Short mmCIF file of C-alpha atoms in Angstrom, two decimals:
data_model
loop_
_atom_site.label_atom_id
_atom_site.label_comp_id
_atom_site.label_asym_id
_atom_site.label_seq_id
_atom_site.Cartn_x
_atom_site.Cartn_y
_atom_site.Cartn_z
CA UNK H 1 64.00 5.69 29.28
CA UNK H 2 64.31 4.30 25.60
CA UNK H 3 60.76 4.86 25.01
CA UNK H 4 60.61 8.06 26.94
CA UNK H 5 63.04 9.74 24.65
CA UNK H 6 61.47 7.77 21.35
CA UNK H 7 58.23 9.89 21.96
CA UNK H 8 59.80 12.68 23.11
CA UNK H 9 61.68 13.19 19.83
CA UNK H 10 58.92 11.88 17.37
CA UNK H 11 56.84 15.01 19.17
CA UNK H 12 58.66 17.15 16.93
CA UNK H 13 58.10 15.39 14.10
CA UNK H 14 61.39 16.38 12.21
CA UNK H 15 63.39 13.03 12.99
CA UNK H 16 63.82 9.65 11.50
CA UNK H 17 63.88 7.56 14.43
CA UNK H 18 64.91 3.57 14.34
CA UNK H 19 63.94 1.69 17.31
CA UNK H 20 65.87 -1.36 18.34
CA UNK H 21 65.16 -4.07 21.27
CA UNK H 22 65.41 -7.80 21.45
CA UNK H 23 61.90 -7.44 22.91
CA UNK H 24 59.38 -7.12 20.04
CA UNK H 25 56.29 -6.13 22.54
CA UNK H 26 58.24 -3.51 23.30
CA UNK H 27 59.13 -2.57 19.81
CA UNK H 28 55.07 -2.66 19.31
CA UNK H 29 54.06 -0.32 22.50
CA UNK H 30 56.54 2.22 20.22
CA UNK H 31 55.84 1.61 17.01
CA UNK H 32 53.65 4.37 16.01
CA UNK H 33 56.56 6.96 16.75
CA UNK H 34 59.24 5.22 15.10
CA UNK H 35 60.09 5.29 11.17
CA UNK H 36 61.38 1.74 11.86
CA UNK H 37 61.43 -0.75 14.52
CA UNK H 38 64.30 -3.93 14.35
CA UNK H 39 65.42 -6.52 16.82
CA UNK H 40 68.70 -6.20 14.16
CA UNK H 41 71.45 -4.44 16.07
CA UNK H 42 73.43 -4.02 12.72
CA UNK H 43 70.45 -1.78 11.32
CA UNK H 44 69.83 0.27 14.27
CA UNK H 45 73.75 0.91 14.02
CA UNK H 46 73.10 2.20 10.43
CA UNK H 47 72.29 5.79 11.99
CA UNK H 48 74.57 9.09 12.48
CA UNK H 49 73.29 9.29 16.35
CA UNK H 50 72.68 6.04 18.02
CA UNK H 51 71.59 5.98 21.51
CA UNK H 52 72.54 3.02 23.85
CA UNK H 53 69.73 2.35 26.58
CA UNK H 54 70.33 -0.83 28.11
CA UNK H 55 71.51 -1.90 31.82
CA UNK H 56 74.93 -0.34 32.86
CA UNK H 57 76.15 -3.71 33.32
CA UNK H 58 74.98 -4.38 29.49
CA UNK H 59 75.81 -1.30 27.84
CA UNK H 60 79.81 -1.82 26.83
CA UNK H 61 79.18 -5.30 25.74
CA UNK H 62 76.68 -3.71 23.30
CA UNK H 63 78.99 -0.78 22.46
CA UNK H 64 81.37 -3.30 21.25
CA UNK H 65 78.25 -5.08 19.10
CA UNK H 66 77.52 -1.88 17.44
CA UNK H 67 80.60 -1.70 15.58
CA UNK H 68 80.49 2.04 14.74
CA UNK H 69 82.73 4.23 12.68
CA UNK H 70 84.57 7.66 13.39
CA UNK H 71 82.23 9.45 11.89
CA UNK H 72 78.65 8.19 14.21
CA UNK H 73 77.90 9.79 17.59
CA UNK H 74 77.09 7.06 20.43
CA UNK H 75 75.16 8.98 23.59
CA UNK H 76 75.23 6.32 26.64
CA UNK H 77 72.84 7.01 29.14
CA UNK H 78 74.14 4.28 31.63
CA UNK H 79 74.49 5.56 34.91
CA UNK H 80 78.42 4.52 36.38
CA UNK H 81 79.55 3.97 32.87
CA UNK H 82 82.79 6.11 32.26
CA UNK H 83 83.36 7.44 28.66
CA UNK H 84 87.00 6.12 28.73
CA UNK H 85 85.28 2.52 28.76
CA UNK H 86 83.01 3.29 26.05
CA UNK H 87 85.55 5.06 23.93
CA UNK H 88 88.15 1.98 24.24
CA UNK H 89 85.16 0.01 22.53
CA UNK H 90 83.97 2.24 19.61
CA UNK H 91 85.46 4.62 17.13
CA UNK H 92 82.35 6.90 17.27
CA UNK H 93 82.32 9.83 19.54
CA UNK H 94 81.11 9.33 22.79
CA UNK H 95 78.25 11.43 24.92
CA UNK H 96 77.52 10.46 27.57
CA UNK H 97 73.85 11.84 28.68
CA UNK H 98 71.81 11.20 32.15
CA UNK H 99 68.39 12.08 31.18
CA UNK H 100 65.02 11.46 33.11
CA UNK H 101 61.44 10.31 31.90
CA UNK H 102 60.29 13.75 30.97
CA UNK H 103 61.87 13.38 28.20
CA UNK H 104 58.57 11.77 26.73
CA UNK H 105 56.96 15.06 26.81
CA UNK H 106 59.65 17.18 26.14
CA UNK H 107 60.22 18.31 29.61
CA UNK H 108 63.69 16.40 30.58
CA UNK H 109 66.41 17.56 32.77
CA UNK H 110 69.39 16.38 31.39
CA UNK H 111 73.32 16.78 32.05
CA UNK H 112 75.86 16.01 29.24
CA UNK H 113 79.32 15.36 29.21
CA UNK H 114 81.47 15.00 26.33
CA UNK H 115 84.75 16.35 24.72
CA UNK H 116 82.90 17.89 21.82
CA UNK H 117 78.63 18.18 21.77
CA UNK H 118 77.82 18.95 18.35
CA UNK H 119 75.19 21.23 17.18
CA UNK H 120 73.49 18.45 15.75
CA UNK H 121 73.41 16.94 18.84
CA UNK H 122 72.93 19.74 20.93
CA UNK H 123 69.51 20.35 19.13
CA UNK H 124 68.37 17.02 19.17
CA UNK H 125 68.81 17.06 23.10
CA UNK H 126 66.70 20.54 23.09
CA UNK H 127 63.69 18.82 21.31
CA UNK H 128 63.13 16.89 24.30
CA UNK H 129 63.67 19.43 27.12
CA UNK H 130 66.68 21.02 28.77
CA UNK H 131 70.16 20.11 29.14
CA UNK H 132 73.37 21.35 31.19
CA UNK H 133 77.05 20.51 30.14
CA UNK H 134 79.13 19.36 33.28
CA UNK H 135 82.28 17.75 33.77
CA UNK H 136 82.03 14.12 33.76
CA UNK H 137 83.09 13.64 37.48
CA UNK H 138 80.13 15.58 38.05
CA UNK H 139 77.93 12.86 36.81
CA UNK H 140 77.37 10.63 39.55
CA UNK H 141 75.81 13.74 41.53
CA UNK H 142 73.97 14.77 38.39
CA UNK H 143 72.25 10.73 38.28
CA UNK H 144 70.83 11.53 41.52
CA UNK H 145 69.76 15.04 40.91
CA UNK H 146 67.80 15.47 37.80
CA UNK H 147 68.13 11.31 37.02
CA UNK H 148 66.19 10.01 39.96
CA UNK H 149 64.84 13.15 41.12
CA UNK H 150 61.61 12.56 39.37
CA UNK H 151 60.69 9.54 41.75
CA UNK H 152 61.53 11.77 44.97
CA UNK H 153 59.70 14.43 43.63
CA UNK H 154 56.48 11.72 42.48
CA UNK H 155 56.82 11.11 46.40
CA UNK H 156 56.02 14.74 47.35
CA UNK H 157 54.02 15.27 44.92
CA UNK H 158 51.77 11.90 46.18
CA UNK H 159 52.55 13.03 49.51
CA UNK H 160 50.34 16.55 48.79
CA UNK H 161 47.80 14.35 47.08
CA UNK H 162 46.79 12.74 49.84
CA UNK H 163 46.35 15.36 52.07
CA UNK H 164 44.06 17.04 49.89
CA UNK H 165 42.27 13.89 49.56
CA UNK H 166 42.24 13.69 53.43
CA UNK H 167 40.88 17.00 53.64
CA UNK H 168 38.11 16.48 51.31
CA UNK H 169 38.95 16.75 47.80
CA UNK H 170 38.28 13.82 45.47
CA UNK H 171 41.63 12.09 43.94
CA UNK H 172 41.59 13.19 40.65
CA UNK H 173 41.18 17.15 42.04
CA UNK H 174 43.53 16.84 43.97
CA UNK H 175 46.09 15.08 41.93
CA UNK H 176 45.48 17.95 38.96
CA UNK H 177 45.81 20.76 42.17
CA UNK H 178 49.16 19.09 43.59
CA UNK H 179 50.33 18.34 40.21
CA UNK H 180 50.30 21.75 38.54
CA UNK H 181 51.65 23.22 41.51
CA UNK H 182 54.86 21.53 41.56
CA UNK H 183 55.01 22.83 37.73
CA UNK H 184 53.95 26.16 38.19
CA UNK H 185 56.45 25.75 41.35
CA UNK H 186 59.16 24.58 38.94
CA UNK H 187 58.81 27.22 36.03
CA UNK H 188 59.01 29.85 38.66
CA UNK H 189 62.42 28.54 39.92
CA UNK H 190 64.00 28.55 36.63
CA UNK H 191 62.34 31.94 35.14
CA UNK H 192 63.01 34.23 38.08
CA UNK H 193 66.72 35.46 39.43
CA UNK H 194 65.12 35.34 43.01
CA UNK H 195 66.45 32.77 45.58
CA UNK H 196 64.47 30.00 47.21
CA UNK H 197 64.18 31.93 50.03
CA UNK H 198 62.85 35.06 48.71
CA UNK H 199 60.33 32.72 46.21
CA UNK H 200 58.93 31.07 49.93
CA UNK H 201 58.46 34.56 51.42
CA UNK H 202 56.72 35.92 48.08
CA UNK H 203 53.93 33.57 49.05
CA UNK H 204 53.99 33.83 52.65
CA UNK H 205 52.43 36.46 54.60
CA UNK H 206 52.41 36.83 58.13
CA UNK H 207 49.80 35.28 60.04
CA UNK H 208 48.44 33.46 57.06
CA UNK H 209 47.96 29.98 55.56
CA UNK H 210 51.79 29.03 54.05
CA UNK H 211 53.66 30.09 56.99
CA UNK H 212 52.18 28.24 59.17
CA UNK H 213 52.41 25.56 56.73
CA UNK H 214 56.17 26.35 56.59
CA UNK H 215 56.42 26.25 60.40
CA UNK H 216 55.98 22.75 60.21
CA UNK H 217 58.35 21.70 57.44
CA UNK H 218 61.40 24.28 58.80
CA UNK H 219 60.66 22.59 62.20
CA UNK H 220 60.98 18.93 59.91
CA UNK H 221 63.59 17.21 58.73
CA UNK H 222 61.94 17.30 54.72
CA UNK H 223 64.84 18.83 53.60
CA UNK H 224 67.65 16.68 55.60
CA UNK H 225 65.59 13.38 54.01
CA UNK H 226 65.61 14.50 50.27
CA UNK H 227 69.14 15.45 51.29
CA UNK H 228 70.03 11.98 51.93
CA UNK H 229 68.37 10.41 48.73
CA UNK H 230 69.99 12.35 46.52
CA UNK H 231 73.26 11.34 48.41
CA UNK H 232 72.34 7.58 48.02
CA UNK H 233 71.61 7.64 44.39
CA UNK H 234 74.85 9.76 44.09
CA UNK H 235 76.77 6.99 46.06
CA UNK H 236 74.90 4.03 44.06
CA UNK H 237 76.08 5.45 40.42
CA UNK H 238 79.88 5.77 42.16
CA UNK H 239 79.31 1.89 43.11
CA UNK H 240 78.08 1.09 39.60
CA UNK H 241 80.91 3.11 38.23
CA UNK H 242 83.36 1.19 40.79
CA UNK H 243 81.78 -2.43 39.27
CA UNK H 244 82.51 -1.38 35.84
CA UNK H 245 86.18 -0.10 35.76
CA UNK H 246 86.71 -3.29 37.66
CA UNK H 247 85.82 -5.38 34.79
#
């Protein structure tokens, strides 16, 4: 996710970014969209926003390492991490942000909770895609949605892959077809005022092609399944959360 928001934000080419990791392959793979890499926690603390991106289990310990003043922002991605444990460890002010991948090419879903987002920070989170403000009990809910929602969505979207690759269509084809479909799919959603609903029967007719397809999958239990990973991440980032305040 570190990386992932690294090249998301050099895209724009309008911030000085300083990447920090104990790992220096890592620091290499990144290098070319960084003004400065460092395996020196003291420099990367040096900067007005600093982003944490380690392990929950990791991420207070390095809070406390980082040694920042009132006047720094800290955004902690860490999924289960409450801002009252950060904020007992720091004098900075505290985001906490759950991202996902897309940040690398400025497509993220994000949610934010804090008890003041800047503008400065607010605009730096709108380089790299879009972001909702939510209360931060909402969070665990929001981890599962747009923070491990890519992977379910990968798993339809390899799911549709190989069925056109069973019907014919070589991989790559099929991968670009399947691909941009769940985007155009996607932009649709958030462009129009319509319902789901409505958006299914815009490209069903009757007696054709997608409702028969969507015989099948309203005769399925597709929707119960995604249903119930989203409410296993959920309940795995109020476990992690659990772990932490326990500490």
């Amino acid at each position: 996710m570190g990386s992932a928001l690294v090249r998301g934000l050099s895209r724009t080419g309008t911030h000085t970014i300083t990447a920090c990791d104990v790992d220096q392959q890592v620091l290499d793979e990144i290098e070319v969209h960084c003004e400065t890499t460092t395996t020196d926690l003291a420099t990367a603390a040096e900067s007005p926003i600093v982003f944490v991106v380690v392990k929950p289990d990791l991420t207070a310990a390095i809070v406390e390492d980082l040694d920042l003043s009132s006047d720094q922002t800290l955004i902690s991605i860490a999924a289960g991490v409450p801002t009252t444990v950060l904020e007992a460890r720091t004098d900075a002010d505290v985001v906490r942000l759950m991202p996902n991948l897309a940040a690398a090419t400025g497509d993220m879903a994000a949610a934010v909770s804090a008890e003041t987002l800047t503008d400065e920070v607010a605009d730096l989170l709108e380089d790299v895609g879009v972001f909702v403000e939510i209360d931060e009990t909402e969070m665990h809910v929001s981890t599962a949605v747009n923070g491990s929602g890519p992977a379910f969505v990968y798993y339809f979207i390899g799911a549709m892959i190989q069925a056109g690759v069973d019907g014919g269509l070589s991989r790559d084809d099929a991968t670009v077809l399947a691909a941009q479909t769940f985007k155009g799919a996607a932009e649709t959603v958030l462009q129009s005022d319509a319902s789901i609903d409505d958006l299914i029967d815009d490209v069903c007719s009757p007696k054709g092609t997608t409702i028969e397809g969507m015989g099948v999958l309203r005769e399925s239990t597709a929707d119960e399944a995604l249903m119930a990973a989203v409410a296993a991440a959920e309940r795995r980032s109020e476990e992690l959360a659990r772990g932490v305040e326990h500490e």
